[in-house]
Short mmCIF file of C-alpha atoms in Angstrom, two decimals:
data_model
loop_
_atom_site.label_atom_id
_atom_site.label_comp_id
_atom_site.label_asym_id
_atom_site.label_seq_id
_atom_site.Cartn_x
_atom_site.Cartn_y
_atom_site.Cartn_z
CA MET T 12 0.00 0.00 0.00
CA ASP T 13 1.42 3.38 -0.95
CA THR T 14 0.66 6.34 1.26
CA GLY T 15 2.61 8.61 -1.09
CA ASP T 16 2.28 12.22 -0.08
CA MET T 17 2.48 11.47 3.60
CA GLY T 18 5.87 9.99 2.96
CA SER T 19 5.34 7.24 5.43
CA GLY T 20 5.40 4.33 3.04
CA ASP T 21 4.82 1.98 5.91
CA GLY T 22 2.29 -0.73 6.37
CA SER T 23 -0.23 1.05 8.60
CA PRO T 24 -3.41 2.34 7.01
CA PRO T 25 -3.20 6.11 6.47
CA GLY T 26 -6.41 6.84 8.33
CA ARG T 27 -5.21 5.10 11.42
CA ARG T 28 -1.84 6.83 11.30
CA GLU T 29 -3.42 10.26 10.88
CA GLU T 30 -5.66 9.57 13.80
CA LEU T 31 -2.70 8.60 15.98
CA VAL T 32 -0.80 11.75 15.00
CA GLU T 33 -3.83 13.90 15.67
CA ARG T 34 -4.39 12.33 19.03
CA LEU T 35 -0.75 12.63 20.03
CA CYS T 36 -0.62 16.31 19.14
CA ARG T 37 -3.94 17.24 20.76
CA ALA T 38 -3.17 15.37 23.95
CA HIS T 39 -0.01 17.32 24.67
CA GLU T 40 -0.67 20.66 23.00
CA ALA T 41 -1.11 22.77 26.10
CA GLN T 42 1.89 21.26 27.84
CA LEU T 43 4.05 21.57 24.76
CA LEU T 44 3.14 25.22 24.33
CA LEU T 45 3.91 25.94 27.97
CA TYR T 46 7.22 24.14 27.72
CA LEU T 47 8.25 26.01 24.59
CA THR T 48 7.16 29.35 25.97
CA ARG T 49 9.36 28.78 28.96
CA MET T 50 12.26 27.79 26.79
CA LEU T 51 11.93 30.58 24.26
CA GLY T 52 10.47 33.28 26.43
CA ARG T 53 7.99 34.28 23.73
CA PRO T 54 4.54 32.74 23.31
CA ASP T 55 4.24 33.76 19.65
CA VAL T 56 7.50 32.06 18.69
CA ALA T 57 6.51 29.08 20.81
CA ARG T 58 3.29 28.77 18.82
CA GLU T 59 5.25 28.78 15.58
CA VAL T 60 7.52 26.08 16.88
CA VAL T 61 4.49 24.01 17.80
CA GLN T 62 3.32 24.37 14.21
CA ASP T 63 6.74 23.35 12.86
CA THR T 64 6.72 20.35 15.15
CA TYR T 65 3.28 19.23 14.05
CA GLU T 66 4.21 19.53 10.41
CA ARG T 67 7.30 17.48 10.97
CA ILE T 68 5.40 14.80 12.83
CA HIS T 69 2.67 14.65 10.22
CA LYS T 70 5.34 14.05 7.62
CA LEU T 71 7.53 11.59 9.41
CA PHE T 72 5.67 9.86 12.20
CA LYS T 73 5.71 6.09 11.89
CA PRO T 74 3.89 4.62 14.84
CA GLU T 75 5.75 1.31 14.69
CA ASP T 76 9.17 3.00 14.77
CA VAL T 77 8.56 5.23 17.72
CA MET T 78 9.19 3.91 21.18
CA PHE T 79 8.11 6.95 23.16
CA PRO T 80 5.70 9.10 21.15
CA ARG T 81 5.42 11.78 23.77
CA ALA T 82 9.17 12.00 24.28
CA MET T 83 9.59 12.18 20.52
CA LEU T 84 7.11 15.05 20.27
CA PHE T 85 8.94 17.02 22.94
CA LYS T 86 12.32 16.24 21.46
CA ILE T 87 11.39 17.40 18.01
CA ALA T 88 9.93 20.55 19.54
CA THR T 89 13.13 21.08 21.55
CA ASN T 90 15.22 20.76 18.42
CA PHE T 91 13.07 23.23 16.55
CA ALA T 92 13.30 25.64 19.46
CA LEU T 93 17.06 25.29 19.55
CA MET T 94 17.17 25.95 15.82
CA ARG T 95 15.09 29.06 16.26
CA LEU T 96 17.36 30.35 18.96
CA ARG T 97 20.43 29.72 16.91
CA ARG T 98 18.87 31.32 13.89
CA ALA T 99 17.90 34.39 15.85
CA ARG T 100 21.45 34.72 17.08
CA LEU T 101 23.18 34.14 13.80
CA GLU T 102 20.54 35.96 11.81
CA SER T 103 20.91 33.26 9.31
CA THR T 104 18.85 30.30 8.20
CA LEU T 105 21.90 28.08 8.23
CA ILE T 106 21.36 25.21 10.56
CA THR T 107 24.49 23.98 12.26
CA GLY T 108 24.67 20.58 13.88
CA SER T 109 21.04 20.12 14.76
CA ALA T 110 20.96 17.59 17.53
CA GLY T 111 19.32 14.55 16.01
CA MET T 112 16.67 16.65 14.35
CA GLU T 113 17.41 15.58 10.80
CA ARG T 114 17.34 11.96 11.66
CA VAL T 115 14.56 10.59 9.55
CA PRO T 116 13.04 7.54 11.25
CA ASP T 117 15.39 4.78 10.30
CA GLU T 118 14.18 2.64 7.41
CA ALA T 119 16.03 -0.37 8.76
CA ALA T 120 14.96 0.19 12.32
CA PRO T 121 15.48 -2.85 14.52
CA PRO T 122 12.27 -4.83 14.60
CA ASP T 123 12.38 -5.20 18.34
CA LYS T 124 11.53 -1.59 19.17
CA ARG T 125 9.01 -2.59 21.78
CA ALA T 126 11.52 -4.70 23.68
CA MET T 127 14.07 -1.92 23.47
CA ALA T 128 11.57 0.62 24.79
CA ASP T 129 10.74 -1.69 27.67
CA GLU T 130 14.41 -2.14 28.42
CA ILE T 131 15.07 1.59 28.45
CA ASN T 132 12.04 2.20 30.63
CA GLU T 133 13.03 -0.51 33.09
CA ARG T 134 16.56 0.83 33.26
CA LEU T 135 15.27 4.28 34.12
CA VAL T 136 12.94 2.92 36.79
CA GLN T 137 15.87 1.01 38.25
CA THR T 138 18.06 4.09 38.07
CA ILE T 139 15.49 6.14 39.96
CA GLN T 140 15.01 3.42 42.55
CA GLU T 141 18.73 3.41 43.18
CA LEU T 142 18.97 7.15 43.71
CA HIS T 143 19.73 8.39 47.17
CA PRO T 144 16.36 8.46 48.99
CA SER T 145 16.34 12.23 49.42
CA LEU T 146 16.95 12.71 45.69
CA ARG T 147 14.58 9.94 44.71
CA THR T 148 11.72 11.39 46.72
CA VAL T 149 12.01 14.74 45.02
CA PHE T 150 12.45 13.23 41.58
CA VAL T 151 9.44 10.93 41.88
CA MET T 152 7.23 13.67 43.28
CA ALA T 153 8.23 16.15 40.58
CA HIS T 154 8.49 14.00 37.49
CA VAL T 155 6.43 10.89 38.11
CA GLN T 156 3.63 12.48 40.09
CA GLY T 157 3.99 15.88 38.45
CA LYS T 158 3.67 17.78 41.71
CA PRO T 159 4.52 21.50 41.68
CA ARG T 160 7.75 22.18 43.51
CA ARG T 161 6.02 24.48 46.01
CA ASP T 162 3.98 21.48 47.16
CA ILE T 163 7.07 19.33 47.30
CA ALA T 164 8.90 21.88 49.42
CA GLU T 165 5.96 22.13 51.77
CA GLN T 166 5.42 18.40 52.04
CA LEU T 167 9.07 17.71 52.76
CA GLY T 168 9.54 20.77 54.92
CA ILE T 169 12.50 22.05 52.91
CA SER T 170 13.12 25.26 50.99
CA LEU T 171 12.34 25.72 47.29
CA LYS T 172 16.01 26.22 46.67
CA ARG T 173 16.78 22.87 48.19
CA VAL T 174 14.08 21.23 46.08
CA ASP T 175 15.70 22.69 42.94
CA LYS T 176 19.12 21.53 44.06
CA ARG T 177 17.90 18.01 44.64
CA MET T 178 16.01 17.93 41.36
CA THR T 179 19.15 19.01 39.52
CA LYS T 180 21.32 16.49 41.31
CA ALA T 181 18.84 13.67 40.73
CA LEU T 182 18.52 14.46 37.05
CA ARG T 183 22.26 14.67 36.61
CA ALA T 184 22.71 11.30 38.32
CA CYS T 185 20.02 9.66 36.17
CA ARG T 186 21.57 10.95 32.97
CA GLU T 187 24.96 9.64 34.02
CA ARG T 188 23.61 6.25 35.02
CA MET T 189 21.65 5.81 31.80
CA GLU T 190 24.84 6.47 29.90
CA SER T 191 26.62 3.82 31.92
CA PHE T 192 24.00 1.35 30.70
CA GLY T 193 25.08 2.23 27.17
CA ILE T 194 21.85 4.05 26.38
CA ASP T 195 22.30 6.97 24.01
CA LEU T 196 19.63 9.38 25.13
CA LEU T 197 19.96 11.46 21.99
CA ARG T 198 18.70 8.52 19.99
CA VAL T 199 15.84 7.63 22.27
CA ASP T 200 12.46 8.48 20.82
CA MET H 12 36.16 3.80 30.51
CA PHE H 13 37.01 7.09 28.90
CA ALA H 14 38.31 10.14 30.62
CA ARG H 15 35.81 12.91 31.01
CA THR H 16 37.16 16.40 31.01
CA GLU H 17 36.39 18.97 33.61
CA SER H 18 34.46 21.03 31.07
CA ASP H 19 32.29 18.00 30.19
CA LYS H 20 31.37 17.75 33.82
CA THR H 21 30.58 21.43 34.05
CA THR H 22 28.44 21.21 30.93
CA ARG H 23 26.48 18.36 32.47
CA ASP H 24 26.02 20.17 35.75
CA GLU H 25 24.79 23.22 33.90
CA ALA H 26 22.56 21.22 31.60
CA ALA H 27 20.93 19.49 34.58
CA ALA H 28 20.37 22.85 36.24
CA TRP H 29 18.87 24.44 33.13
CA ALA H 30 16.64 21.45 32.44
CA THR H 31 15.37 21.63 36.01
CA LEU H 32 14.79 25.36 35.82
CA LEU H 33 12.99 24.91 32.52
CA ASP H 34 10.81 22.24 34.00
CA CYS H 35 9.90 24.41 36.96
CA GLY H 36 9.06 27.38 34.76
CA GLY H 37 9.27 31.02 35.71
CA MET H 38 12.65 32.03 34.35
CA SER H 39 13.40 35.72 34.64
CA GLU H 40 14.25 37.78 31.55
CA LEU H 41 17.88 37.78 32.62
CA GLN H 42 17.97 34.05 33.17
CA LEU H 43 16.36 33.48 29.83
CA GLN H 44 19.05 35.57 28.13
CA ALA H 45 21.77 33.65 29.91
CA PHE H 46 20.10 30.38 28.96
CA HIS H 47 19.92 31.31 25.30
CA ALA H 48 23.54 32.41 25.30
CA TRP H 49 24.54 29.13 26.93
CA LEU H 50 22.63 27.18 24.29
CA GLU H 51 24.70 28.67 21.48
CA ASP H 52 27.27 25.96 22.01
CA PRO H 53 25.99 22.85 20.17
CA GLY H 54 27.58 20.67 22.83
CA HIS H 55 25.51 22.45 25.47
CA ALA H 56 22.35 22.01 23.43
CA ARG H 57 23.06 18.29 23.09
CA GLU H 58 23.58 17.88 26.83
CA LEU H 59 20.37 19.74 27.53
CA THR H 60 18.52 17.37 25.22
CA ASN H 61 20.08 14.38 26.99
CA HIS H 62 18.86 15.58 30.35
CA GLN H 63 15.45 16.51 29.07
CA THR H 64 15.07 13.08 27.51
CA VAL H 65 15.31 11.60 30.99
CA LEU H 66 12.43 13.83 32.08
CA PHE H 67 10.37 13.06 28.96
CA LEU H 68 10.81 9.35 29.62
CA ALA H 69 9.95 9.69 33.28
CA GLN H 70 6.67 11.34 32.38
CA ASP H 71 5.88 8.40 30.10
CA PHE H 72 6.15 5.58 32.60
CA ARG H 73 3.54 2.86 32.53
CA SER H 74 1.17 2.79 35.44
CA GLU H 75 2.80 -0.19 37.15
CA GLN H 76 6.19 1.49 36.90
CA LYS H 77 4.71 4.64 38.39
CA ALA H 78 3.22 2.58 41.17
CA ALA H 79 6.55 0.90 41.89
CA LEU H 80 8.24 4.28 42.18
CA GLU H 81 5.48 5.73 44.29
CA ARG H 82 5.86 2.84 46.69
CA THR H 83 9.43 3.96 47.40
CA LEU H 84 7.97 7.38 48.05
CA ALA H 85 5.56 6.22 50.73
CA ASP H 86 8.56 4.81 52.51
CA SER H 87 10.70 7.94 52.39
CA GLU H 88 7.75 10.18 53.13
CA ALA H 89 7.06 8.32 56.32
CA LYS H 90 10.62 9.00 57.37
CA PHE H 91 10.36 12.68 56.60
CA ALA H 92 7.04 12.91 58.38
CA ALA H 93 8.60 11.35 61.46
CA LEU H 94 11.37 13.92 61.42
CA ARG H 95 8.98 16.79 60.87
CA ARG H 96 6.67 15.69 63.63
CA LEU H 97 9.66 15.85 65.90
CA PHE H 98 10.22 19.50 65.16
CA THR H 99 6.64 20.63 65.27
CA ASP H 100 6.01 18.89 68.55
CA PRO H 101 4.48 21.34 71.08
CA LEU H 102 7.29 20.49 73.46
CA TRP H 103 9.67 22.10 71.06
CA LEU H 104 7.60 25.17 70.60
CA THR H 105 6.60 25.99 74.14
CA GLY H 106 9.33 24.42 76.23
CA THR H 107 12.25 26.53 77.29
CA VAL H 108 15.52 25.65 75.73
CA THR H 109 17.33 24.09 78.61
CA ALA H 110 19.80 21.30 78.92
CA VAL H 111 16.92 19.04 79.83
CA ALA H 112 15.11 19.97 76.62
CA ALA H 113 18.27 19.29 74.69
CA ILE H 114 18.55 15.83 76.19
CA VAL H 115 14.90 15.18 75.45
CA ALA H 116 15.52 16.33 71.91
CA ILE H 117 18.45 14.01 71.44
CA GLY H 118 16.33 11.22 72.83
CA GLY H 119 13.65 12.19 70.35
CA TRP H 120 16.15 12.05 67.54
CA PHE H 121 17.01 8.53 68.43
CA ALA H 122 13.38 7.67 68.79
CA SER H 123 12.67 8.85 65.28
CA ARG H 124 12.90 5.86 63.04
CA ALA H 125 14.84 7.54 60.27
CA VAL H 126 17.64 8.64 62.55
CA ARG H 127 17.67 5.49 64.58
CA GLU H 128 17.97 3.44 61.43
CA LEU H 129 20.83 5.57 60.24
CA PHE H 130 22.79 4.61 63.33
CA THR H 131 21.67 1.04 63.86
CA GLN H 132 21.19 -0.04 60.22
CA SER H 133 18.14 -1.84 61.48
CA TYR H 134 14.78 -1.53 59.72
CA THR H 135 11.39 -2.27 61.21
CA THR H 136 7.71 -2.25 60.31
CA GLU H 137 4.73 -1.98 62.60
CA ILE H 138 1.51 -3.95 62.53
CA GLY H 139 -0.11 -3.68 59.13
CA GLU H 140 2.77 -1.67 57.69
CA THR H 141 4.81 -2.58 54.63
CA ARG H 142 7.78 -0.65 53.35
CA THR H 143 10.64 -0.73 50.89
CA VAL H 144 14.20 -0.23 52.02
CA THR H 145 17.20 0.17 49.74
CA LEU H 146 20.10 -1.51 51.48
CA ARG H 147 23.64 -0.19 51.27
CA ASP H 148 24.60 -2.44 48.36
CA GLY H 149 21.50 -1.39 46.38
CA THR H 150 19.53 -4.52 47.19
CA LEU H 151 15.85 -3.80 47.64
CA ALA H 152 14.17 -5.21 50.71
CA TYR H 153 10.37 -5.17 50.96
CA LEU H 154 9.37 -5.54 54.58
CA ASN H 155 6.02 -7.07 55.41
CA THR H 156 4.08 -6.36 58.61
CA GLN H 157 5.86 -6.58 62.01
CA SER H 158 9.29 -7.25 60.61
CA GLN H 159 12.79 -6.40 61.64
CA LEU H 160 15.84 -6.57 59.42
CA LYS H 161 19.36 -5.62 60.36
CA TRP H 162 22.28 -4.91 58.06
CA VAL H 163 25.41 -6.28 59.75
CA GLY H 164 27.81 -5.37 56.96
CA ASP H 165 29.43 -6.91 53.90
CA ARG H 166 26.19 -7.85 52.12
CA HIS H 167 25.02 -9.68 55.22
CA VAL H 168 21.62 -9.03 56.80
CA VAL H 169 19.82 -10.69 59.67
CA LEU H 170 16.08 -11.24 59.72
CA LEU H 171 15.09 -10.89 63.36
CA GLN H 172 11.35 -10.96 62.89
CA GLY H 173 8.66 -11.20 60.21
CA GLU H 174 9.01 -11.43 56.47
CA VAL H 175 11.12 -9.73 53.82
CA LEU H 176 11.21 -10.06 50.06
CA PHE H 177 14.67 -9.42 48.65
CA GLU H 178 15.62 -8.21 45.20
CA VAL H 179 19.33 -8.75 45.28
CA VAL H 180 21.78 -6.71 43.25
CA HIS H 181 24.02 -9.06 41.31
CA ASN H 182 27.57 -9.48 42.52
CA ALA H 183 29.09 -12.89 41.88
CA ALA H 184 32.17 -12.08 43.90
CA ARG H 185 30.25 -11.30 47.07
CA PRO H 186 27.08 -13.29 47.63
CA PHE H 187 24.23 -11.71 49.57
CA ARG H 188 23.48 -13.49 52.85
CA VAL H 189 20.43 -13.53 55.08
CA GLY H 190 20.81 -14.94 58.55
CA VAL H 191 17.71 -16.23 60.37
CA ASP H 192 18.42 -17.66 63.80
CA HIS H 193 20.77 -20.55 63.12
CA SER H 194 20.33 -20.70 59.39
CA GLU H 195 21.68 -18.76 56.49
CA ILE H 196 20.28 -18.09 53.03
CA ARG H 197 22.92 -17.26 50.49
CA ASP H 198 22.45 -16.02 46.99
CA VAL H 199 23.83 -14.17 43.97
CA GLY H 200 21.43 -11.79 42.25
CA THR H 201 17.88 -13.03 42.60
CA GLN H 202 14.49 -12.47 44.17
CA PHE H 203 13.39 -14.42 47.19
CA ASP H 204 11.13 -14.17 50.21
CA VAL H 205 12.11 -15.08 53.75
CA TYR H 206 9.38 -15.40 56.39
CA ARG H 207 10.24 -16.05 60.00
CA LYS H 208 6.97 -17.05 61.59
CA SER H 209 6.16 -16.07 65.15
CA SER H 210 6.58 -19.77 66.00
CA GLY H 211 10.20 -19.53 64.87
CA SER H 212 9.66 -21.60 61.73
CA VAL H 213 11.23 -20.18 58.60
CA VAL H 214 9.77 -20.30 55.10
CA VAL H 215 11.99 -19.45 52.12
CA THR H 216 10.40 -18.96 48.70
CA VAL H 217 12.42 -18.29 45.55
CA LEU H 218 11.02 -16.18 42.71
CA SER H 219 14.03 -16.03 40.44
CA GLY H 220 17.65 -17.11 40.45
CA GLN H 221 18.94 -19.65 42.90
CA VAL H 222 19.57 -19.65 46.62
CA ALA H 223 21.24 -22.00 49.07
CA VAL H 224 19.85 -22.54 52.57
CA LYS H 225 22.00 -24.03 55.27
CA GLU H 226 22.01 -24.47 58.99
CA MET H 227 24.91 -23.16 61.00
CA GLU H 228 26.80 -25.27 63.51
CA THR H 229 25.08 -24.62 66.83
CA GLY H 230 27.10 -26.93 69.04
CA GLY H 231 23.92 -28.78 69.95
CA ALA H 232 23.39 -32.52 69.99
CA GLN H 233 22.14 -32.65 66.42
CA PRO H 234 24.46 -32.02 63.51
CA PRO H 235 23.25 -29.30 61.17
CA TRP H 236 21.20 -30.44 58.20
CA ALA H 237 22.76 -30.47 54.77
CA GLU H 238 22.65 -27.43 52.56
CA ARG H 239 19.57 -27.23 50.30
CA GLN H 240 19.41 -25.58 46.90
CA LEU H 241 16.25 -23.78 45.81
CA LYS H 242 15.28 -22.87 42.28
CA PRO H 243 12.50 -20.47 41.16
CA ASN H 244 9.04 -21.45 42.39
CA GLU H 245 10.44 -23.66 45.10
CA GLN H 246 9.86 -23.33 48.79
CA ILE H 247 11.31 -24.80 51.94
CA GLU H 248 10.18 -24.67 55.56
CA TYR H 249 12.14 -25.54 58.65
CA THR H 250 11.60 -25.24 62.38
CA PRO H 251 13.87 -24.01 65.14
CA SER H 252 14.21 -27.61 66.32
CA SER H 253 16.00 -28.50 63.08
CA LEU H 254 13.02 -30.22 61.48
CA ILE H 255 13.20 -29.55 57.80
CA ALA H 256 10.67 -30.35 55.11
CA ASP H 257 11.71 -31.29 51.60
CA VAL H 258 12.12 -28.58 49.05
CA HIS H 259 8.74 -28.45 47.33
CA PRO H 260 7.29 -26.58 44.38
CA ALA H 261 5.30 -23.48 45.31
CA ASN H 262 3.56 -20.72 43.49
CA ALA H 263 6.04 -18.00 44.37
CA SER H 264 3.99 -15.13 43.03
CA LYS H 265 1.15 -16.23 45.32
CA ALA H 266 3.52 -16.32 48.26
CA ILE H 267 4.32 -12.64 47.84
CA ARG H 268 0.79 -11.40 47.36
CA TRP H 269 1.34 -9.52 50.60
CA ARG H 270 3.16 -6.89 48.59
CA ASP H 271 -0.21 -5.99 47.09
CA GLY H 272 -1.79 -6.13 50.52
CA LEU H 273 -3.53 -9.41 49.78
CA LEU H 274 -3.68 -12.74 51.51
CA GLU H 275 -4.22 -15.83 49.39
CA THR H 276 -6.57 -18.12 51.29
CA GLU H 277 -6.97 -20.93 48.83
CA GLY H 278 -5.75 -24.27 50.15
CA GLN H 279 -5.02 -22.87 53.61
CA SER H 280 -6.58 -24.13 56.80
CA PHE H 281 -8.81 -21.86 58.83
CA ALA H 282 -6.20 -21.68 61.59
CA ALA H 283 -3.51 -20.68 59.10
CA ILE H 284 -5.69 -17.91 57.69
CA VAL H 285 -6.47 -16.55 61.15
CA ASN H 286 -2.78 -16.75 62.01
CA GLU H 287 -1.88 -14.75 58.94
CA LEU H 288 -4.58 -12.14 59.57
CA ASN H 289 -3.33 -11.74 63.13
CA ARG H 290 -0.01 -10.49 61.75
CA TYR H 291 -1.77 -7.45 60.36
CA SER H 292 -4.28 -6.75 63.10
CA ASN H 293 -3.84 -4.36 66.01
CA LYS H 294 -6.62 -6.20 67.76
CA ARG H 295 -6.11 -9.89 68.43
CA ILE H 296 -8.29 -12.29 66.46
CA LEU H 297 -9.29 -15.13 68.74
CA VAL H 298 -10.82 -18.50 67.98
CA PRO H 299 -11.79 -19.92 71.37
CA ASP H 300 -13.47 -22.99 69.92
CA GLN H 301 -10.78 -25.44 68.82
CA ARG H 302 -13.27 -27.31 66.60
CA LEU H 303 -13.42 -24.24 64.42
CA ASN H 304 -9.65 -24.11 64.13
CA LEU H 305 -9.52 -27.68 62.91
CA GLU H 306 -12.24 -27.13 60.38
CA ASN H 307 -10.99 -27.12 56.82
CA MET H 308 -13.16 -24.34 55.61
CA ASN H 309 -13.00 -23.37 52.02
CA ILE H 310 -12.99 -19.61 52.13
CA GLY H 311 -11.32 -19.23 48.77
CA GLY H 312 -10.07 -16.11 47.04
CA THR H 313 -8.05 -13.31 48.55
CA LEU H 314 -8.45 -11.10 51.59
CA ASN H 315 -7.30 -7.53 51.99
CA VAL H 316 -4.89 -7.59 54.93
CA HIS H 317 -4.81 -3.84 55.28
CA ASP H 318 -8.48 -3.81 56.22
CA VAL H 319 -8.83 -6.55 58.78
CA PRO H 320 -12.47 -5.75 59.70
CA ALA H 321 -13.44 -6.07 56.05
CA ALA H 322 -11.53 -9.32 55.73
CA LEU H 323 -13.37 -10.68 58.76
CA ARG H 324 -16.71 -9.59 57.32
CA ARG H 325 -15.87 -11.59 54.20
CA ILE H 326 -15.01 -14.66 56.24
CA GLN H 327 -18.30 -14.23 58.08
CA ASN H 328 -20.16 -14.10 54.79
CA LEU H 329 -18.45 -17.17 53.38
CA GLY H 330 -18.53 -19.59 56.28
CA PRO H 331 -20.82 -20.58 59.16
CA ILE H 332 -18.95 -18.08 61.29
CA VAL H 333 -19.86 -15.04 63.32
CA VAL H 334 -17.38 -12.34 64.23
CA THR H 335 -17.92 -10.53 67.50
CA ASP H 336 -16.11 -7.23 67.81
CA THR H 337 -15.31 -6.73 71.50
CA GLU H 338 -13.28 -4.06 73.22
CA ASP H 339 -9.93 -5.78 72.83
CA ALA H 340 -10.41 -8.66 70.40
CA TYR H 341 -12.31 -10.06 67.47
CA ILE H 342 -13.88 -13.33 68.53
CA LEU H 343 -14.71 -15.88 65.87
CA SER H 344 -17.30 -18.50 66.69
CA TYR H 345 -19.87 -20.80 65.10
CA LYS H 346 -22.93 -19.00 63.85
CA ALA H 347 -25.51 -20.75 66.03
CA GLU H 348 -23.51 -20.29 69.24
CA ALA H 349 -22.54 -16.67 68.88
CA PRO H 350 -23.54 -14.03 71.36
CA ALA H 351 -25.45 -10.96 70.14
CA ALA H 352 -23.05 -10.11 67.36
CA LYS H 353 -21.93 -6.79 66.11
CA GLN H 354 -20.50 -6.42 62.64
CA PRO H 355 -16.79 -5.70 62.85
CA GLY H 356 -15.97 -2.22 61.79
CA ALA H 357 -19.61 -1.30 61.31
CA ALA H 358 -19.62 1.14 64.19
CA GLY H 359 -16.96 3.50 62.95
CA HIS H 360 -13.79 1.50 62.85
CA PRO H 361 -10.85 3.89 63.32
#
């Protein structure tokens, strides 16, 4: 089956794929916009980046090749935002060394994506479990439960500054540990 | 391993800090400018993406992974709460700061579980409580109700009371050892449950990997029994008087249903079920009539051990049994012979 203009060329029916893309984008729109606004400091530019991201995903999204759709969405958006920032600085449309952005979903992607995703997920869970308890608590509250840091500070009876410090430390430790497992985070999506 | 330069480290520290700040929101105009300037370096941008990927993944966990992580939280939170309670105690607020108060405070510090555990390396649970402890070598220990576990060093723990499920971090060079009275369970990287019953009997159940169970030389009349090897889904039970049953197959996942707060009743005698429920109950559950204890009642299914009154109500509904909720005990008796019964927990169980 040829899906031609969508450039997917994969086996999934186009209607189903479109629906998945639509659902993915709608589900995270507000959060994505908030994230990009924070990163770029300008809501109007953030909105444009959201548009760029959606276009890119509509073109390239192959459900069976993506391990973490939400992570992929945010990563593509991050890369577009970084491009924007660089462009604004250089006042040029030249894109230098975009971090993974140009990587078209690999045609010869390993068939065992699901197993790989599970492995990566399990490794991260393990990594978090092995964090020092004070770091783990903050990390789980902030990123697994999605609690605002004010609530975390209050609940733990520590200052906001300390919460930030612990969040930073925990994140840094997780990144390091994931690398030690041989997981290339840049390629995870 | 490859050498990492100082600047790599700095980049990572900075990337982690920026990713955190970004996640929290509310950057000032100045911070934003600094952030954008920092991002100009492609290496910085890459590191930021690496750190953010961790966060993106964390937000995408499956529900059972979330639950597993939140369980560790309940544990740490309890510790923090204990510490906080200490400081907000009225004694602290109103009492004058005297030497006496200081001594009381130090006493309080030791009384707080978190601090006590720091010094003694001994972990406990109360009635009905379960908790997860990460031991010094990274091994996870899930403590069931009324349990006590002590780390005595060099991957060696002692189970003093109750039941613990271990998820052992692999290290072939240094096996992980659990001492229970005069026996020792030794293993390299696996999952197994050790239950020291109040009678002193010990039940070991293996979920994965392999463990060896042996009795230590006690200097008594009997020589110690020979070492036994257990494979996954095998169980062994032995008594303090050196009676040991054969290694037998067991449904290991059923044996650790307590982690979900459930008690599997199928195939268990009435007395065994009551015994198990008693581990989780603040109020004693008594069966004065021995005939009832001997009865092999088929209650079937699972009971929620964290809600003993509800569990008893279920037993009452399933068998010819009446539960009487008195001041200091639940009394189980035959239906026809029961005194004017009150439903357990019906009148505002705490």
